[in-house]
Amino acid sequence: MTDIAMIEAARGRLSGHARRTPLLSSSFLDDIAGRRIFVKPECLQQTGSFKFRGAWSAISYLPADVRAKGVIAFSSGNHAQGVALAARMHGIPAVIIMPADAPRIKIENTRAYGAEVVLYDRAREDRDEIGRQLSSERGLTLIKPFDEPLVIAGQGTAGLEIAEQAAEEGITQASVLVPTGGGGFISGISLALEARAPGFTVHPCEPEGFDDVTRSLASGTIQKNATQSGSLCDAIVTPQPGTITFPIMSRLCGPGIVVTEDEALHAVALAFNRLKIVVEPGGAVALAAALFHGESLGETVIAVCSGGNIDPDVFRLALDRFAA
Amino acid sequence: MTDIAMIEAARGRLSGHARRTPLLSSSFLDDIAGRRIFVKPECLQQTGSFKFRGAWSAISYLPADVRAKGVIAFSSGNHAQGVALAARMHGIPAVIIMPADAPRIKIENTRAYGAEVVLYDRAREDRDEIGRQLSSERGLTLIKPFDEPLVIAGQGTAGLEIAEQAAEEGITQASVLVPTGGGGFISGISLALEARAPGFTVHPCEPEGFDDVTRSLASGTIQKNATQSGSLCDAIVTPQPGTITFPIMSRLCGPGIVVTEDEALHAVALAFNRLKIVVEPGGAVALAAALFHGESLGETVIAVCSGGNIDPDVFRLALDRFAA
């Protein structure tokens, strides 16, 4: 189980490889929200999302002889890029299994980070079977996206930074909002803040229609999303909370905050205008919650922007609608 | 005259008020340039540009009784916003004199930072006369945009950060590229690096047709721009190098690098795609120089992105053309 010692150890391994992202703010955003908003822009992390932290944490922990054989991951998104770059920086092979109909740019980016991309047909092939076969043939180690203590420990290093940066600002109480899919990021952050900033509360943020974590926390049992496709917030859509992350979230987080897709796009445009950062819709749901659903929150909110891997067309859409 | 002691003193005054911007990189950019590129994103600074550093440095240095009467500045751009916010954070009045035909968003932003905006008619009124009259009536102190030792010292604090961040990366030799208008920013950075990273060279970067600094350094005498309007890189277009900044640049910088407006827009799009930051065209000329004119540079380039206050329409243009 991940604990603060594991997160501190992960930070040691990440040092000099992951970025310490800054804490940003803008009085324009404070005025909209009616409270102080700070933003932790993990879109500025290596590969454009926090996923690099967890990937590095897991890969760097492997025994050298195991690591040398390489790693494997299933992902068409930010986890794929995080694993690919972390593997390349370790000088080891990475195999990423992606659906053949994944956006070409994501396939190309993952390849450009040095990974071998294996495509499969979603309708006719079993990706787990493909993964098992490749792993056993080549001795690859699977790097899971969220339900893995070492990955959670890596994501938690962002929580250590939040605790330190908030202390520098003199903040002793805050609501920390985190875009949440499977729950690895918010679990790591919550564990770090439990130890280093116990006055803080942590809230998962999700898009309308894909609010499995919010419903799971409210009901006390794991709830699923009705569908996994059709959201602009694709980066944080997963079938359901993880079996490792759900108990951590139940103990340390909640309640969840749900935002509309329009609110997420509005937050993307405001982050462009007021913070000069590029955030993808899924990565902007916590900022949207801080801006438009802050009623129940305290005077100080820290919104994590979890990623910035957005297609230019979607970014244009946000500008067209909300940055006139 | 600005020296390293003044820059260190400015850093002390800025501490806790200005941001320490991170140092970013992307292997995708390295591949385009054929060398290692690091980016110092001053677009993430308060008010979206480095100008806040110099404004804070000058305002915070004033004797309390003088400061309390307020400050005045002439600017329709980034300097206006930097002075306005630095004044508000000091709790003092700021008057910004802007042409009546300045973009409405810039007028509104400057007002939103708490400044009193005085508009004048470019064709029929003398802004200097308006400024003199207001200053003498109210006892306001003029904060010059670049030709002022305290402002140069404030801008130089970015140079101290570059020296430290480069050392953390193990960099002992680098070409540092800086978008340059009047020369305050590059003068401060050069003075800081002369003392703290003497193995570094510093190059001003400018857009084609507005390359007064490059020509001035090449000829050894101050050269003017033929015109000041018509550039998408408006943020860094000034009539000519300053009388204080030119000798500093002559001693410590050069040669200049000139990029096309298309190259600047291309750099804006690449910064969006690969670094997840929002950069305005004038702020992107150094990144453009690193990407497309690196032949004469060393293996490691540090490109400063000086600002991110870009209109959505111009940003869309960059995406349309270079982020297909």
XYZ file of C-alpha atoms in Angstrom:
648
model
C 0.000 0.000 0.000
C 1.195 3.464 -0.842
C 2.183 5.607 2.138
C 4.031 8.871 2.650
C 7.391 7.088 2.823
C 6.772 5.557 -0.615
C 5.812 8.966 -1.993
C 8.951 10.556 -0.554
C 11.020 7.709 -2.018
C 9.348 8.239 -5.395
C 10.238 11.918 -5.204
C 13.869 10.949 -4.690
C 13.770 8.801 -7.814
C 11.976 11.483 -9.846
C 14.409 14.230 -8.838
C 16.170 15.694 -11.865
C 13.819 13.889 -14.271
C 10.276 15.123 -13.587
C 9.518 18.830 -13.445
C 8.458 20.701 -10.331
C 5.515 22.540 -11.852
C 4.829 26.034 -10.440
C 1.714 27.309 -8.680
C -0.095 29.903 -10.800
C -2.880 32.380 -10.089
C -4.722 35.321 -11.629
C -6.881 37.953 -9.982
C -9.231 37.630 -12.972
C -9.974 34.029 -11.989
C -10.371 34.974 -8.321
C -12.974 37.536 -9.346
C -14.977 34.983 -11.351
C -14.903 32.408 -8.559
C -15.385 34.780 -5.657
C -12.499 33.102 -3.831
C -8.751 32.703 -4.207
C -7.805 30.163 -6.873
C -4.374 28.653 -7.316
C -3.614 26.357 -10.228
C -1.104 23.496 -10.273
C -0.385 23.108 -14.021
C 0.632 19.500 -14.583
C 0.110 20.172 -18.286
C 3.634 21.601 -18.023
C 4.964 18.231 -16.820
C 7.078 16.095 -19.172
C 4.845 14.653 -21.973
C 2.135 17.174 -21.073
C 0.524 15.402 -18.128
C 1.070 14.125 -14.589
C 1.215 10.556 -15.943
C 4.981 10.843 -16.374
C 5.393 10.951 -12.579
C 3.717 7.592 -11.993
C 5.376 5.952 -14.982
C 8.815 7.081 -13.842
C 8.115 5.996 -10.278
C 7.158 2.469 -11.330
C 9.887 1.985 -13.947
C 12.674 3.410 -11.800
C 11.742 1.030 -8.949
C 12.153 -2.151 -11.006
C 15.270 -4.263 -10.385
C 17.795 -3.423 -13.099
C 17.717 -6.871 -14.724
C 13.911 -6.895 -14.865
C 13.752 -3.325 -16.122
C 16.284 -4.012 -18.872
C 13.834 -6.393 -20.562
C 11.362 -3.582 -21.039
C 7.856 -2.508 -20.078
C 4.397 -2.700 -21.579
C 1.269 -0.583 -21.151
C -2.274 -0.393 -22.498
C -3.240 3.185 -23.291
C -4.195 5.450 -26.120
C -3.570 8.596 -24.156
C -1.471 10.331 -21.559
C -0.321 7.155 -19.789
C 1.087 5.860 -23.087
C 3.246 8.951 -23.536
C 4.370 8.970 -19.916
C 5.469 5.333 -20.029
C 7.119 5.757 -23.445
C 9.269 8.717 -22.400
C 10.128 7.324 -18.960
C 11.248 4.072 -20.628
C 13.339 5.893 -23.220
C 15.013 7.987 -20.525
C 15.900 4.706 -18.780
C 17.253 3.306 -22.038
C 14.834 0.379 -22.073
C 12.231 -0.815 -24.605
C 8.549 0.056 -24.208
C 5.622 -1.612 -25.947
C 2.348 0.320 -25.960
C -0.816 -1.489 -27.005
C -3.277 0.906 -28.611
C -6.564 0.493 -30.467
C -6.033 0.790 -34.228
C -8.612 3.582 -34.348
C -6.824 5.792 -31.787
C -6.139 9.341 -33.043
C -3.137 9.258 -35.361
C -1.425 12.071 -33.510
C -1.418 10.029 -30.292
C 0.030 7.009 -32.069
C 2.680 9.181 -33.703
C 3.592 10.934 -30.463
C 3.959 7.651 -28.611
C 6.203 6.316 -31.383
C 8.174 9.563 -31.377
C 8.946 8.994 -27.695
C 10.618 5.783 -28.812
C 7.955 3.204 -27.990
C 6.949 0.247 -30.142
C 3.226 0.701 -30.756
C 1.195 -2.492 -31.237
C -2.224 -1.793 -32.718
C -5.229 -4.048 -32.203
C -8.742 -4.187 -33.580
C -11.142 -3.267 -30.763
C -13.991 -5.286 -32.284
C -12.139 -8.484 -33.068
C -9.072 -8.793 -30.862
C -8.499 -9.167 -27.126
C -5.932 -6.608 -26.028
C -5.228 -8.399 -22.758
C -4.397 -11.587 -24.623
C -2.060 -9.681 -26.959
C -0.416 -8.097 -23.923
C -0.010 -11.396 -22.084
C 1.594 -13.026 -25.088
C 4.064 -10.208 -25.700
C 4.937 -10.006 -22.010
C 5.678 -13.698 -21.692
C 7.663 -13.843 -24.953
C 9.843 -10.846 -24.080
C 9.708 -10.649 -20.293
C 8.044 -7.221 -20.310
C 6.712 -5.730 -17.071
C 3.177 -4.307 -17.171
C 2.903 -0.681 -15.995
C -0.722 -0.171 -14.920
C -2.245 3.289 -15.335
C -3.633 3.832 -11.811
C -4.347 0.733 -9.726
C -0.730 0.213 -8.700
C 0.904 1.449 -5.466
C 4.137 2.607 -7.153
C 2.211 4.601 -9.741
C 0.087 6.166 -7.001
C 3.296 7.038 -5.137
C 4.650 8.800 -8.213
C 1.467 10.815 -8.699
C 1.652 11.709 -5.002
C 4.844 13.684 -5.601
C 2.613 16.411 -7.051
C 0.864 16.464 -3.671
C 4.166 17.034 -1.877
C 4.810 20.008 -4.152
C 1.317 21.390 -3.525
C 1.864 21.167 0.250
C 5.184 23.016 0.013
C 4.024 25.639 -2.457
C 0.870 26.325 -0.445
C 2.965 26.744 2.705
C 5.146 29.291 0.849
C 1.960 31.232 0.080
C 0.933 31.057 3.729
C -2.046 28.801 3.004
C -3.010 26.516 5.892
C -6.529 25.567 4.756
C -7.602 24.838 1.197
C -9.907 22.781 -0.967
C -7.785 20.836 -3.460
C -9.645 19.867 -6.632
C -8.309 17.082 -8.849
C -9.538 15.798 -12.257
C -10.270 12.145 -11.610
C -10.519 9.071 -13.815
C -9.374 5.804 -12.244
C -8.241 7.667 -9.152
C -4.471 7.189 -9.155
C -3.650 10.892 -9.235
C -6.093 11.965 -6.535
C -5.128 8.991 -4.334
C -1.463 9.961 -4.460
C -2.225 13.622 -3.823
C -4.569 12.798 -0.928
C -2.003 10.572 0.770
C 0.668 13.253 0.428
C -1.618 15.981 1.787
C -2.848 13.791 4.653
C 0.744 13.748 5.881
C 1.978 17.179 4.830
C -1.068 19.475 4.795
C -3.716 17.947 7.056
C -5.873 21.110 6.946
C -6.634 20.527 3.262
C -9.683 18.747 1.843
C -9.537 16.935 -1.504
C -12.363 16.675 -4.051
C -12.473 14.608 -7.228
C -13.850 16.474 -10.257
C -15.543 14.800 -13.207
C -17.543 15.633 -16.337
C -21.315 15.185 -16.375
C -22.304 11.683 -17.510
C -18.944 10.209 -16.475
C -19.159 10.756 -12.732
C -18.445 7.228 -11.512
C -16.141 8.389 -8.704
C -18.574 11.004 -7.402
C -21.380 8.430 -7.327
C -19.142 5.750 -5.844
C -18.070 8.035 -3.003
C -21.680 9.098 -2.365
C -22.996 5.533 -2.287
C -20.012 3.899 -0.613
C -19.735 1.226 -3.294
C -18.006 1.156 -6.665
C -20.267 2.520 -9.432
C -19.617 2.271 -13.158
C -19.994 4.761 -15.993
C -22.819 3.899 -18.404
C -20.504 4.531 -21.351
C -16.870 5.382 -21.914
C -17.068 7.206 -25.191
C -18.420 10.516 -26.390
C -16.733 12.896 -23.965
C -14.399 15.745 -24.848
C -12.916 14.971 -21.428
C -11.671 11.599 -22.722
C -8.394 11.862 -20.790
C -10.138 11.190 -17.487
C -12.862 8.763 -18.540
C -12.410 5.224 -17.178
C -14.962 2.437 -16.587
C -14.945 2.706 -12.772
C -12.728 3.534 -9.759
C -9.857 1.148 -9.106
C -9.925 -1.499 -6.417
C -6.810 -0.012 -4.811
C -7.745 3.639 -5.349
C -11.371 3.447 -4.210
C -10.623 2.710 -0.523
C -8.039 5.522 -0.468
C -10.517 7.963 -2.015
C -13.281 6.804 0.352
C -11.092 7.515 3.351
C -9.534 10.815 2.214
C -11.634 12.498 -0.491
C -15.002 13.901 -1.345
C -17.608 14.799 -2.057
C -17.033 14.876 -5.802
C -17.876 17.857 -8.025
C -19.431 17.362 -11.455
C -19.095 19.958 -14.237
C -20.625 20.232 -17.681
C -18.563 19.864 -20.830
C -19.265 23.530 -21.571
C -17.857 24.528 -18.206
C -14.736 22.490 -18.919
C -14.320 24.242 -22.287
C -14.865 27.602 -20.615
C -12.083 26.748 -18.161
C -9.803 25.815 -21.087
C -10.407 29.275 -22.584
C -9.843 31.062 -19.271
C -6.619 29.131 -18.670
C -5.480 30.314 -22.115
C -6.451 33.919 -21.443
C -5.485 34.353 -17.812
C -2.793 31.775 -17.052
C -1.197 31.306 -20.491
C -1.314 27.531 -20.205
C -2.758 24.909 -22.552
C -5.140 22.531 -20.777
C -7.205 19.710 -22.274
C -10.918 19.548 -21.334
C -10.488 16.564 -19.010
C -7.551 18.314 -17.381
C -9.652 21.447 -16.872
C -12.600 19.973 -14.934
C -11.087 20.883 -11.556
C -10.504 24.473 -12.651
C -14.074 24.531 -13.974
C -15.334 23.259 -10.614
C -13.357 25.964 -8.796
C -14.678 28.691 -11.108
C -18.320 27.665 -11.403
C -19.133 25.346 -8.480
C -17.235 26.849 -5.585
C -20.235 27.566 -3.334
C -19.465 24.778 -0.882
C -15.704 25.324 -0.927
C -13.520 27.390 1.369
C -11.877 30.734 0.679
C -8.848 29.153 -0.969
C -9.025 26.581 -3.738
C -6.125 24.788 -5.399
C -7.205 23.372 -8.754
C -4.959 20.842 -10.429
C -4.848 21.019 -14.241
C -3.835 17.463 -14.975
C -2.919 17.542 -18.660
C -2.611 19.603 -21.837
C -2.696 17.117 -24.701
C -5.522 18.721 -26.635
C -6.228 18.591 -30.352
C -5.991 21.994 -32.045
C -9.613 21.608 -33.228
C -10.899 21.226 -29.676
C -8.778 24.144 -28.523
C -10.217 26.294 -31.324
C -13.694 25.283 -30.198
C -12.971 26.500 -26.668
C -11.597 29.805 -27.988
C -14.520 30.285 -30.385
C -17.071 29.827 -27.664
C -15.454 31.364 -24.617
C -12.596 33.689 -25.569
C -14.384 36.053 -27.933
C 24.145 51.768 -13.576
C 22.697 48.330 -13.071
C 25.112 45.758 -11.683
C 24.819 42.284 -10.191
C 24.345 43.699 -6.690
C 21.340 45.703 -7.905
C 19.905 42.607 -9.578
C 20.354 40.550 -6.407
C 18.718 43.329 -4.410
C 15.821 43.405 -6.873
C 15.436 39.665 -6.436
C 15.117 40.185 -2.695
C 12.351 42.719 -3.248
C 10.557 40.493 -5.789
C 10.666 37.422 -3.547
C 7.162 36.188 -2.748
C 5.608 38.522 -5.345
C 7.009 37.554 -8.757
C 6.974 33.938 -9.911
C 10.050 31.820 -10.436
C 9.115 30.483 -13.862
C 10.307 26.924 -14.616
C 12.652 25.743 -17.379
C 10.791 23.616 -19.945
C 11.924 21.359 -22.773
C 10.613 18.831 -25.266
C 12.468 16.241 -27.297
C 10.198 17.173 -30.226
C 11.683 20.671 -30.250
C 15.222 19.318 -29.888
C 14.626 17.169 -32.973
C 13.437 20.142 -35.039
C 16.357 22.323 -33.999
C 19.061 19.666 -34.082
C 20.246 20.810 -30.656
C 18.993 20.883 -27.079
C 16.459 23.626 -26.482
C 15.332 24.845 -23.085
C 12.568 27.406 -22.761
C 12.176 29.988 -19.996
C 8.428 30.770 -20.128
C 7.988 34.310 -18.831
C 4.478 34.148 -20.273
C 3.724 32.370 -16.993
C 4.896 35.411 -15.019
C 2.319 37.611 -13.261
C 0.317 39.605 -15.894
C 1.600 37.261 -18.616
C 5.004 38.813 -19.247
C 8.427 39.569 -17.727
C 7.418 43.239 -17.466
C 6.043 42.643 -13.973
C 9.594 42.022 -12.716
C 10.904 45.426 -13.769
C 7.781 47.258 -12.667
C 7.918 45.663 -9.220
C 11.640 46.361 -8.925
C 11.199 50.063 -9.655
C 8.054 50.598 -7.579
C 9.297 48.653 -4.559
C 12.513 50.717 -4.516
C 10.751 54.081 -4.196
C 10.797 55.785 -0.777
C 7.478 55.043 0.907
C 6.263 58.661 0.888
C 7.056 59.085 -2.817
C 5.527 55.720 -3.703
C 2.323 56.510 -1.822
C 1.543 59.331 -4.279
C 1.412 56.835 -7.120
C 3.102 55.983 -10.408
C 2.519 56.706 -14.073
C 3.492 54.852 -17.248
C 3.063 55.181 -21.003
C 2.185 51.844 -22.566
C -0.538 50.070 -24.427
C 0.885 46.664 -23.751
C 2.700 44.423 -21.338
C 4.445 47.221 -19.420
C 1.035 48.783 -18.665
C -0.234 45.584 -17.082
C 2.984 44.978 -15.160
C 2.945 48.485 -13.677
C -0.786 48.340 -12.931
C -0.605 45.082 -10.983
C 2.646 45.934 -9.172
C 1.072 49.240 -8.080
C -2.114 47.569 -6.901
C -0.141 44.988 -4.924
C 1.664 47.924 -3.258
C -1.687 49.572 -2.545
C -0.851 52.724 -4.508
C -2.519 54.471 -7.465
C -1.312 53.906 -11.025
C -2.092 56.056 -14.049
C -1.483 54.463 -17.441
C -1.534 56.682 -20.515
C -2.691 54.753 -23.566
C -3.633 55.700 -27.110
C -7.427 55.811 -27.526
C -7.186 53.318 -30.390
C -5.387 50.655 -28.333
C -7.115 47.249 -28.399
C -10.083 47.355 -26.046
C -9.010 44.174 -24.298
C -5.706 45.801 -23.295
C -7.470 48.858 -21.938
C -9.912 46.656 -20.025
C -7.183 44.439 -18.608
C -5.181 47.417 -17.433
C -8.267 48.855 -15.744
C -9.078 45.459 -14.233
C -5.654 45.495 -12.581
C -6.839 48.643 -10.829
C -5.125 51.350 -12.874
C -6.650 54.628 -13.989
C -6.371 54.607 -17.775
C -6.003 58.005 -19.462
C -6.646 57.824 -23.191
C -5.179 60.281 -25.689
C -5.622 60.925 -29.390
C -2.407 59.870 -31.150
C -2.961 62.320 -34.002
C -3.840 65.418 -32.014
C -2.454 65.140 -28.492
C 1.040 64.982 -27.004
C 1.197 62.080 -24.578
C 4.372 63.364 -22.922
C 2.664 66.669 -22.176
C -0.344 64.869 -20.699
C 1.997 62.773 -18.579
C 4.013 65.761 -17.371
C 0.878 67.606 -16.332
C -0.611 64.653 -14.430
C 2.711 63.920 -12.763
C 3.209 67.446 -11.526
C -0.404 67.801 -10.352
C -0.410 64.536 -8.409
C 3.246 63.873 -7.664
C 3.287 60.657 -9.692
C 6.595 58.904 -10.410
C 7.218 57.853 -14.014
C 8.068 54.156 -14.458
C 9.950 53.880 -17.750
C 9.579 50.682 -19.758
C 13.264 49.843 -20.334
C 15.765 52.698 -20.159
C 15.903 52.716 -16.368
C 18.500 50.941 -14.175
C 15.960 49.698 -11.615
C 13.742 48.244 -14.323
C 16.758 46.551 -15.926
C 17.693 45.147 -12.499
C 14.207 43.665 -12.130
C 14.327 42.039 -15.563
C 17.752 40.680 -14.638
C 16.196 38.501 -11.947
C 15.071 36.203 -14.776
C 18.756 35.893 -15.667
C 19.623 34.784 -12.135
C 16.970 32.074 -12.416
C 18.307 30.979 -15.815
C 21.820 30.659 -14.382
C 20.591 28.546 -11.463
C 18.238 26.389 -13.487
C 20.880 25.754 -16.139
C 23.365 24.735 -13.441
C 20.792 22.255 -12.079
C 20.644 20.752 -15.575
C 24.431 20.534 -15.709
C 24.683 23.155 -18.458
C 27.937 25.139 -18.439
C 27.799 26.565 -21.959
C 24.711 27.840 -23.735
C 23.394 30.366 -26.201
C 20.667 32.398 -24.506
C 18.155 33.947 -26.918
C 15.961 36.842 -25.811
C 13.117 38.655 -27.630
C 14.269 42.250 -27.736
C 12.511 45.600 -28.110
C 14.057 48.512 -26.210
C 16.576 46.159 -24.644
C 15.703 46.261 -20.947
C 15.060 42.550 -20.627
C 18.159 41.386 -22.479
C 20.331 43.942 -20.672
C 19.228 42.645 -17.288
C 19.661 39.019 -18.331
C 23.121 39.714 -19.813
C 24.340 41.435 -16.657
C 23.076 38.572 -14.502
C 24.682 35.937 -16.724
C 27.981 37.842 -16.977
C 28.280 37.386 -13.217
C 26.606 34.009 -12.694
C 27.095 32.039 -15.936
C 30.079 33.513 -17.774
C 30.196 30.625 -20.271
C 26.898 31.742 -21.792
C 26.450 33.978 -24.831
C 23.371 36.172 -25.251
C 21.638 37.029 -28.534
C 18.788 39.481 -29.127
C 16.040 38.155 -31.392
C 13.771 40.340 -33.511
C 11.175 40.113 -36.271
C 12.102 40.928 -39.863
C 11.589 44.609 -40.640
C 11.910 45.615 -36.976
C 15.515 44.617 -36.374
C 16.869 47.876 -34.967
C 18.902 46.169 -32.229
C 20.509 43.654 -34.596
C 21.507 46.464 -36.972
C 22.642 48.685 -34.128
C 24.908 45.981 -32.719
C 26.302 45.203 -36.180
C 27.066 48.840 -36.991
C 28.113 49.945 -33.520
C 25.713 52.892 -33.531
C 22.049 53.222 -32.661
C 19.791 52.447 -35.648
C 16.050 53.095 -35.860
C 13.178 51.051 -37.206
C 11.635 52.474 -40.374
C 8.163 51.996 -38.915
C 6.640 50.857 -35.643
C 3.351 49.472 -36.840
C 2.199 46.494 -38.833
C 3.890 43.683 -36.935
C 2.174 40.760 -35.245
C 5.185 40.950 -32.928
C 3.968 44.312 -31.598
C 4.992 43.501 -28.032
C 8.675 43.921 -28.856
C 8.572 46.720 -31.425
C 10.118 49.985 -30.220
C 11.584 52.908 -32.189
C 15.235 52.174 -31.325
C 17.509 50.746 -28.607
C 17.678 52.739 -25.363
C 20.566 55.033 -24.477
C 21.179 53.047 -21.288
C 20.540 49.616 -22.771
C 22.558 50.018 -25.970
C 25.996 50.191 -24.295
C 25.128 47.155 -22.150
C 24.002 45.199 -25.205
C 27.088 46.302 -27.167
C 29.380 45.003 -24.448
C 27.574 41.753 -23.619
C 25.306 40.621 -26.472
C 25.187 39.684 -30.102
C 25.039 39.127 -32.895
C 21.270 39.478 -33.241
C 19.058 36.901 -34.919
C 16.177 37.969 -37.168
C 13.166 35.721 -37.822
C 10.178 36.039 -40.134
C 6.673 36.598 -38.831
C 5.768 33.137 -40.140
C 8.567 31.595 -38.121
C 7.305 33.392 -35.017
C 3.778 32.058 -35.621
C 5.193 28.583 -36.178
C 6.971 28.832 -32.818
C 3.671 29.905 -31.203
C 2.044 26.736 -32.557
C 4.924 24.496 -31.457
C 4.896 26.017 -27.970
C 1.171 25.171 -27.828
C 1.705 21.630 -29.046
C 4.915 20.644 -27.324
C 5.239 22.833 -24.233
C 1.564 23.567 -23.437
C 2.245 27.270 -23.021
C 0.597 30.301 -24.628
C 3.132 32.649 -26.221
C 2.483 35.822 -28.199
C 4.321 36.225 -31.543
C 6.750 38.847 -30.222
C 7.434 36.623 -27.230
C 8.130 33.668 -29.517
C 10.869 35.169 -31.722
C 13.662 33.691 -29.580
C 12.111 30.222 -29.723
C 11.710 30.695 -33.483
C 15.388 31.644 -33.753
C 16.386 28.545 -31.757
C 14.216 26.284 -33.916
C 14.930 27.687 -37.359
C 18.182 29.687 -37.173
C 20.343 27.653 -34.841
C 23.190 26.953 -37.301
C 25.642 29.307 -35.645
C 24.614 28.417 -32.099
C 26.089 25.869 -29.712
C 24.681 22.501 -28.705
C 22.494 23.978 -25.987
C 20.131 26.895 -26.482
C 17.995 28.579 -23.850
C 15.156 30.518 -25.509
C 13.232 32.996 -23.407
C 9.519 33.295 -24.213
C 8.918 36.807 -22.971
C 5.125 37.091 -22.967
C 1.793 35.434 -23.676
C -0.705 38.263 -24.115
C -2.025 37.193 -27.488
C -5.433 37.846 -29.029
C -7.464 34.674 -29.623
C -7.646 35.554 -33.339
C -3.884 35.612 -33.697
C -3.584 32.375 -31.749
C -6.142 30.747 -34.055
C -4.093 31.962 -37.022
C -0.995 30.241 -35.650
C -2.927 27.003 -35.048
C -4.565 27.116 -38.480
C -1.260 27.475 -40.237
C 1.136 25.422 -38.166
C -0.739 22.969 -35.917
C -2.805 21.121 -38.501
